[in-house]
Amino acid sequence: MAMAYAASQRSSCLKRKVGAVLADDLGNVISSGYNEVPKHEKTCAQRYTKCHRDHIYDEFFKELKNEVPETAAKETILRKRFRSRFKLLDYCRALHAEENVIVTLARNGNIIPLERCTLYTTTYPCRMCANKIHNVGIKRVVYLEPYPQQEAKIILRQAALYGFLCHLAIGTRLV
């Protein structure tokens, strides 16, 4: 888990730094990753001076005020309501740490049996990553920080039918 945390520190993300490592059944690290924009792309800070999702969010409210001027007086309330309902995670430009672990495996041509590997990640996987983890056959995930995305928990509970286990790093079994 310390290596996953160290990987997370390489991230340029302005919202959340996530790191992940995949270890075989002997504890050897075979892949690592962190959340980051694709290679050769400018980071969000370089491109927008803020998170891309915040940029989209701000542009939306700027357009809303221009098109419906009476919303300007209620902007604070509207922003709060909008943020409570929509996370805009799908608009994040970065590949997630878990995705980068899987991409690195594919790029390096590893043929290790993933069902015997453990993915250590600093944050509980999101819905998209949960699908990918389940699909490639990684059977065990250990995480530090919970993530309140119910869809991911449902995916990983369904994966539990096929032997998937998800553990909080301090030892509690949570799926």
PDB file of C-alpha atoms in Angstrom:
ATOM      1  CA  MET A   1       0.000   0.000   0.000  1.00  0.00           C
ATOM      2  CA  ALA A   2       2.946   2.319   0.635  1.00  0.00           C
ATOM      3  CA  MET A   3       3.961   1.874  -2.998  1.00  0.00           C
ATOM      4  CA  ALA A   4       0.421   2.747  -4.147  1.00  0.00           C
ATOM      5  CA  TYR A   5       0.587   5.902  -2.040  1.00  0.00           C
ATOM      6  CA  ALA A   6       4.001   6.764  -3.494  1.00  0.00           C
ATOM      7  CA  ALA A   7       2.604   6.291  -7.016  1.00  0.00           C
ATOM      8  CA  SER A   8      -0.300   8.625  -6.175  1.00  0.00           C
ATOM      9  CA  GLN A   9       2.144  11.452  -5.498  1.00  0.00           C
ATOM     10  CA  ARG A  10       3.138  11.471  -9.178  1.00  0.00           C
ATOM     11  CA  SER A  11      -0.371  12.563 -10.180  1.00  0.00           C
ATOM     12  CA  SER A  12      -0.910  16.127 -11.379  1.00  0.00           C
ATOM     13  CA  CYS A  13      -4.626  15.927 -10.532  1.00  0.00           C
ATOM     14  CA  LEU A  14      -5.903  18.978  -8.698  1.00  0.00           C
ATOM     15  CA  LYS A  15      -8.840  17.124  -7.085  1.00  0.00           C
ATOM     16  CA  ARG A  16      -7.620  13.727  -5.951  1.00  0.00           C
ATOM     17  CA  LYS A  17      -4.330  11.877  -6.167  1.00  0.00           C
ATOM     18  CA  VAL A  18      -4.846   8.122  -6.518  1.00  0.00           C
ATOM     19  CA  GLY A  19      -2.183   5.460  -6.887  1.00  0.00           C
ATOM     20  CA  ALA A  20      -2.396   1.732  -7.493  1.00  0.00           C
ATOM     21  CA  VAL A  21      -0.050  -1.221  -7.744  1.00  0.00           C
ATOM     22  CA  LEU A  22      -0.720  -4.783  -8.831  1.00  0.00           C
ATOM     23  CA  ALA A  23       1.216  -7.492  -7.024  1.00  0.00           C
ATOM     24  CA  ASP A  24       1.415 -11.195  -7.814  1.00  0.00           C
ATOM     25  CA  ASP A  25       0.752 -13.901  -5.243  1.00  0.00           C
ATOM     26  CA  LEU A  26       4.377 -13.651  -4.027  1.00  0.00           C
ATOM     27  CA  GLY A  27       4.073  -9.902  -3.424  1.00  0.00           C
ATOM     28  CA  ASN A  28       6.120  -8.851  -6.454  1.00  0.00           C
ATOM     29  CA  VAL A  29       4.844  -5.610  -8.020  1.00  0.00           C
ATOM     30  CA  ILE A  30       4.099  -6.261 -11.681  1.00  0.00           C
ATOM     31  CA  SER A  31       2.404  -2.974 -12.579  1.00  0.00           C
ATOM     32  CA  SER A  32       1.698   0.436 -11.115  1.00  0.00           C
ATOM     33  CA  GLY A  33      -0.264   3.513 -12.038  1.00  0.00           C
ATOM     34  CA  TYR A  34      -1.663   6.824 -10.891  1.00  0.00           C
ATOM     35  CA  ASN A  35      -4.406   9.093 -12.157  1.00  0.00           C
ATOM     36  CA  GLU A  36      -3.044  11.256 -14.938  1.00  0.00           C
ATOM     37  CA  VAL A  37      -3.959  12.729 -18.310  1.00  0.00           C
ATOM     38  CA  PRO A  38      -2.753  10.732 -21.331  1.00  0.00           C
ATOM     39  CA  LYS A  39       0.904  11.025 -22.328  1.00  0.00           C
ATOM     40  CA  HIS A  40       1.875  14.146 -24.228  1.00  0.00           C
ATOM     41  CA  GLU A  41      -1.253  16.009 -23.079  1.00  0.00           C
ATOM     42  CA  LYS A  42      -1.112  19.160 -20.994  1.00  0.00           C
ATOM     43  CA  THR A  43      -2.299  18.726 -17.437  1.00  0.00           C
ATOM     44  CA  CYS A  44      -5.522  20.437 -16.373  1.00  0.00           C
ATOM     45  CA  ALA A  45      -3.506  23.031 -14.443  1.00  0.00           C
ATOM     46  CA  GLN A  46      -1.475  23.807 -17.565  1.00  0.00           C
ATOM     47  CA  ARG A  47      -4.477  23.924 -19.891  1.00  0.00           C
ATOM     48  CA  TYR A  48      -7.170  25.561 -17.714  1.00  0.00           C
ATOM     49  CA  THR A  49      -5.385  26.653 -14.505  1.00  0.00           C
ATOM     50  CA  LYS A  50      -7.986  24.494 -12.727  1.00  0.00           C
ATOM     51  CA  CYS A  51      -9.571  21.064 -12.911  1.00  0.00           C
ATOM     52  CA  HIS A  52     -11.182  20.329 -16.287  1.00  0.00           C
ATOM     53  CA  ARG A  53     -14.428  19.419 -14.543  1.00  0.00           C
ATOM     54  CA  ASP A  54     -14.444  22.781 -12.749  1.00  0.00           C
ATOM     55  CA  HIS A  55     -13.783  24.450 -16.098  1.00  0.00           C
ATOM     56  CA  ILE A  56     -16.834  22.693 -17.614  1.00  0.00           C
ATOM     57  CA  TYR A  57     -18.885  23.546 -14.548  1.00  0.00           C
ATOM     58  CA  ASP A  58     -17.921  27.243 -14.662  1.00  0.00           C
ATOM     59  CA  GLU A  59     -18.551  27.454 -18.423  1.00  0.00           C
ATOM     60  CA  PHE A  60     -21.998  25.905 -17.927  1.00  0.00           C
ATOM     61  CA  PHE A  61     -22.969  28.517 -15.334  1.00  0.00           C
ATOM     62  CA  LYS A  62     -21.554  31.335 -17.443  1.00  0.00           C
ATOM     63  CA  GLU A  63     -23.730  30.212 -20.384  1.00  0.00           C
ATOM     64  CA  LEU A  64     -26.727  29.734 -18.091  1.00  0.00           C
ATOM     65  CA  LYS A  65     -26.443  33.313 -16.769  1.00  0.00           C
ATOM     66  CA  ASN A  66     -26.140  34.650 -20.322  1.00  0.00           C
ATOM     67  CA  GLU A  67     -29.128  32.685 -21.615  1.00  0.00           C
ATOM     68  CA  VAL A  68     -31.313  32.951 -18.484  1.00  0.00           C
ATOM     69  CA  PRO A  69     -30.233  36.163 -16.710  1.00  0.00           C
ATOM     70  CA  GLU A  70     -32.604  35.685 -13.767  1.00  0.00           C
ATOM     71  CA  THR A  71     -30.519  32.676 -12.677  1.00  0.00           C
ATOM     72  CA  ALA A  72     -27.650  35.006 -11.734  1.00  0.00           C
ATOM     73  CA  ALA A  73     -29.411  35.922  -8.486  1.00  0.00           C
ATOM     74  CA  LYS A  74     -29.722  32.234  -7.560  1.00  0.00           C
ATOM     75  CA  GLU A  75     -26.314  31.083  -8.792  1.00  0.00           C
ATOM     76  CA  THR A  76     -25.012  30.042  -5.361  1.00  0.00           C
ATOM     77  CA  ILE A  77     -28.057  27.854  -4.722  1.00  0.00           C
ATOM     78  CA  LEU A  78     -27.972  26.408  -8.246  1.00  0.00           C
ATOM     79  CA  ARG A  79     -24.258  25.578  -8.009  1.00  0.00           C
ATOM     80  CA  LYS A  80     -24.754  23.862  -4.662  1.00  0.00           C
ATOM     81  CA  ARG A  81     -27.698  21.813  -5.981  1.00  0.00           C
ATOM     82  CA  PHE A  82     -25.824  20.948  -9.185  1.00  0.00           C
ATOM     83  CA  ARG A  83     -22.716  19.769  -7.293  1.00  0.00           C
ATOM     84  CA  SER A  84     -24.788  17.625  -4.935  1.00  0.00           C
ATOM     85  CA  ARG A  85     -26.374  15.747  -7.854  1.00  0.00           C
ATOM     86  CA  PHE A  86     -23.647  15.621 -10.513  1.00  0.00           C
ATOM     87  CA  LYS A  87     -19.990  14.758  -9.987  1.00  0.00           C
ATOM     88  CA  LEU A  88     -18.996  15.102 -13.665  1.00  0.00           C
ATOM     89  CA  LEU A  89     -16.559  12.215 -13.193  1.00  0.00           C
ATOM     90  CA  ASP A  90     -17.108  11.145 -16.800  1.00  0.00           C
ATOM     91  CA  TYR A  91     -15.606  14.479 -17.888  1.00  0.00           C
ATOM     92  CA  CYS A  92     -12.323  13.899 -16.114  1.00  0.00           C
ATOM     93  CA  ARG A  93      -9.474  13.925 -18.645  1.00  0.00           C
ATOM     94  CA  ALA A  94      -7.281  11.595 -16.606  1.00  0.00           C
ATOM     95  CA  LEU A  95      -6.979   7.866 -16.803  1.00  0.00           C
ATOM     96  CA  HIS A  96      -7.559   6.475 -13.340  1.00  0.00           C
ATOM     97  CA  ALA A  97      -4.791   4.750 -11.405  1.00  0.00           C
ATOM     98  CA  GLU A  98      -6.455   1.333 -11.809  1.00  0.00           C
ATOM     99  CA  GLU A  99      -6.844   1.916 -15.555  1.00  0.00           C
ATOM    100  CA  ASN A 100      -3.176   2.836 -15.834  1.00  0.00           C
ATOM    101  CA  VAL A 101      -2.226  -0.386 -14.026  1.00  0.00           C
ATOM    102  CA  ILE A 102      -4.191  -2.386 -16.614  1.00  0.00           C
ATOM    103  CA  VAL A 103      -2.878  -0.322 -19.562  1.00  0.00           C
ATOM    104  CA  THR A 104       0.701  -0.801 -18.363  1.00  0.00           C
ATOM    105  CA  LEU A 105       0.132  -4.558 -18.130  1.00  0.00           C
ATOM    106  CA  ALA A 106      -1.161  -4.612 -21.694  1.00  0.00           C
ATOM    107  CA  ARG A 107       1.620  -2.356 -22.996  1.00  0.00           C
ATOM    108  CA  ASN A 108       4.287  -4.575 -21.428  1.00  0.00           C
ATOM    109  CA  GLY A 109       2.641  -7.780 -22.629  1.00  0.00           C
ATOM    110  CA  ASN A 110       2.427  -9.421 -19.218  1.00  0.00           C
ATOM    111  CA  ILE A 111       0.816 -12.849 -19.222  1.00  0.00           C
ATOM    112  CA  ILE A 112       0.632 -13.379 -15.479  1.00  0.00           C
ATOM    113  CA  PRO A 113      -2.637 -14.949 -14.211  1.00  0.00           C
ATOM    114  CA  LEU A 114      -4.475 -11.912 -12.832  1.00  0.00           C
ATOM    115  CA  GLU A 115      -6.828 -13.973 -10.679  1.00  0.00           C
ATOM    116  CA  ARG A 116      -3.839 -14.626  -8.398  1.00  0.00           C
ATOM    117  CA  CYS A 117      -2.937 -10.930  -8.144  1.00  0.00           C
ATOM    118  CA  THR A 118      -3.919  -8.247  -5.664  1.00  0.00           C
ATOM    119  CA  LEU A 119      -4.586  -4.663  -6.646  1.00  0.00           C
ATOM    120  CA  TYR A 120      -3.600  -2.186  -3.942  1.00  0.00           C
ATOM    121  CA  THR A 121      -5.221   1.191  -4.477  1.00  0.00           C
ATOM    122  CA  THR A 122      -5.386   4.296  -2.351  1.00  0.00           C
ATOM    123  CA  THR A 123      -9.106   4.794  -3.112  1.00  0.00           C
ATOM    124  CA  TYR A 124     -12.010   2.377  -3.637  1.00  0.00           C
ATOM    125  CA  PRO A 125     -12.455   1.906  -7.396  1.00  0.00           C
ATOM    126  CA  CYS A 126     -15.077   3.940  -9.256  1.00  0.00           C
ATOM    127  CA  ARG A 127     -17.761   2.324 -11.424  1.00  0.00           C
ATOM    128  CA  MET A 128     -15.652   2.402 -14.595  1.00  0.00           C
ATOM    129  CA  CYS A 129     -12.591   0.918 -12.906  1.00  0.00           C
ATOM    130  CA  ALA A 130     -14.666  -1.697 -11.071  1.00  0.00           C
ATOM    131  CA  ASN A 131     -15.918  -2.924 -14.451  1.00  0.00           C
ATOM    132  CA  LYS A 132     -12.380  -3.127 -15.834  1.00  0.00           C
ATOM    133  CA  ILE A 133     -10.993  -4.858 -12.734  1.00  0.00           C
ATOM    134  CA  HIS A 134     -13.770  -7.422 -12.872  1.00  0.00           C
ATOM    135  CA  ASN A 135     -13.417  -7.917 -16.625  1.00  0.00           C
ATOM    136  CA  VAL A 136      -9.656  -8.587 -16.590  1.00  0.00           C
ATOM    137  CA  GLY A 137     -10.071 -11.051 -13.725  1.00  0.00           C
ATOM    138  CA  ILE A 138      -8.278  -9.367 -10.830  1.00  0.00           C
ATOM    139  CA  LYS A 139      -9.819 -11.151  -7.856  1.00  0.00           C
ATOM    140  CA  ARG A 140      -8.636  -9.104  -4.874  1.00  0.00           C
ATOM    141  CA  VAL A 141      -8.570  -5.355  -4.248  1.00  0.00           C
ATOM    142  CA  VAL A 142      -7.213  -3.715  -1.113  1.00  0.00           C
ATOM    143  CA  TYR A 143      -7.955  -0.018  -0.657  1.00  0.00           C
ATOM    144  CA  LEU A 144      -7.389   2.754   1.887  1.00  0.00           C
ATOM    145  CA  GLU A 145     -10.064   5.366   1.273  1.00  0.00           C
ATOM    146  CA  PRO A 146     -13.744   4.599   0.686  1.00  0.00           C
ATOM    147  CA  TYR A 147     -15.440   6.156  -2.336  1.00  0.00           C
ATOM    148  CA  PRO A 148     -19.165   6.866  -2.155  1.00  0.00           C
ATOM    149  CA  GLN A 149     -20.181   5.553  -5.565  1.00  0.00           C
ATOM    150  CA  GLN A 150     -22.934   2.990  -5.130  1.00  0.00           C
ATOM    151  CA  GLU A 151     -22.689   1.667  -8.708  1.00  0.00           C
ATOM    152  CA  ALA A 152     -19.101   0.519  -8.118  1.00  0.00           C
ATOM    153  CA  LYS A 153     -20.112  -1.342  -4.979  1.00  0.00           C
ATOM    154  CA  ILE A 154     -22.890  -3.127  -6.895  1.00  0.00           C
ATOM    155  CA  ILE A 155     -20.469  -4.185  -9.655  1.00  0.00           C
ATOM    156  CA  LEU A 156     -17.951  -5.530  -7.168  1.00  0.00           C
ATOM    157  CA  ARG A 157     -20.661  -7.306  -5.141  1.00  0.00           C
ATOM    158  CA  GLN A 158     -21.745  -9.069  -8.330  1.00  0.00           C
ATOM    159  CA  ALA A 159     -18.105  -9.923  -9.010  1.00  0.00           C
ATOM    160  CA  ALA A 160     -17.992 -11.495  -5.527  1.00  0.00           C
ATOM    161  CA  LEU A 161     -20.123 -14.297  -6.961  1.00  0.00           C
ATOM    162  CA  TYR A 162     -17.041 -15.204  -8.997  1.00  0.00           C
ATOM    163  CA  GLY A 163     -14.607 -15.073  -6.087  1.00  0.00           C
ATOM    164  CA  PHE A 164     -13.832 -11.353  -5.986  1.00  0.00           C
ATOM    165  CA  LEU A 165     -12.797  -9.905  -2.596  1.00  0.00           C
ATOM    166  CA  CYS A 166     -12.439  -6.266  -1.648  1.00  0.00           C
ATOM    167  CA  HIS A 167     -10.704  -5.320   1.606  1.00  0.00           C
ATOM    168  CA  LEU A 168     -10.183  -2.131   3.503  1.00  0.00           C
ATOM    169  CA  ALA A 169      -6.435  -1.935   4.130  1.00  0.00           C
ATOM    170  CA  ILE A 170      -6.881  -2.254   7.879  1.00  0.00           C
ATOM    171  CA  GLY A 171      -8.374  -5.693   7.387  1.00  0.00           C
ATOM    172  CA  THR A 172     -12.162  -5.478   7.148  1.00  0.00           C
ATOM    173  CA  ARG A 173     -13.734  -7.370   4.276  1.00  0.00           C
ATOM    174  CA  LEU A 174     -15.969  -4.987   2.350  1.00  0.00           C
ATOM    175  CA  VAL A 175     -17.483  -5.602  -1.059  1.00  0.00           C
TER     176      VAL A 175
END
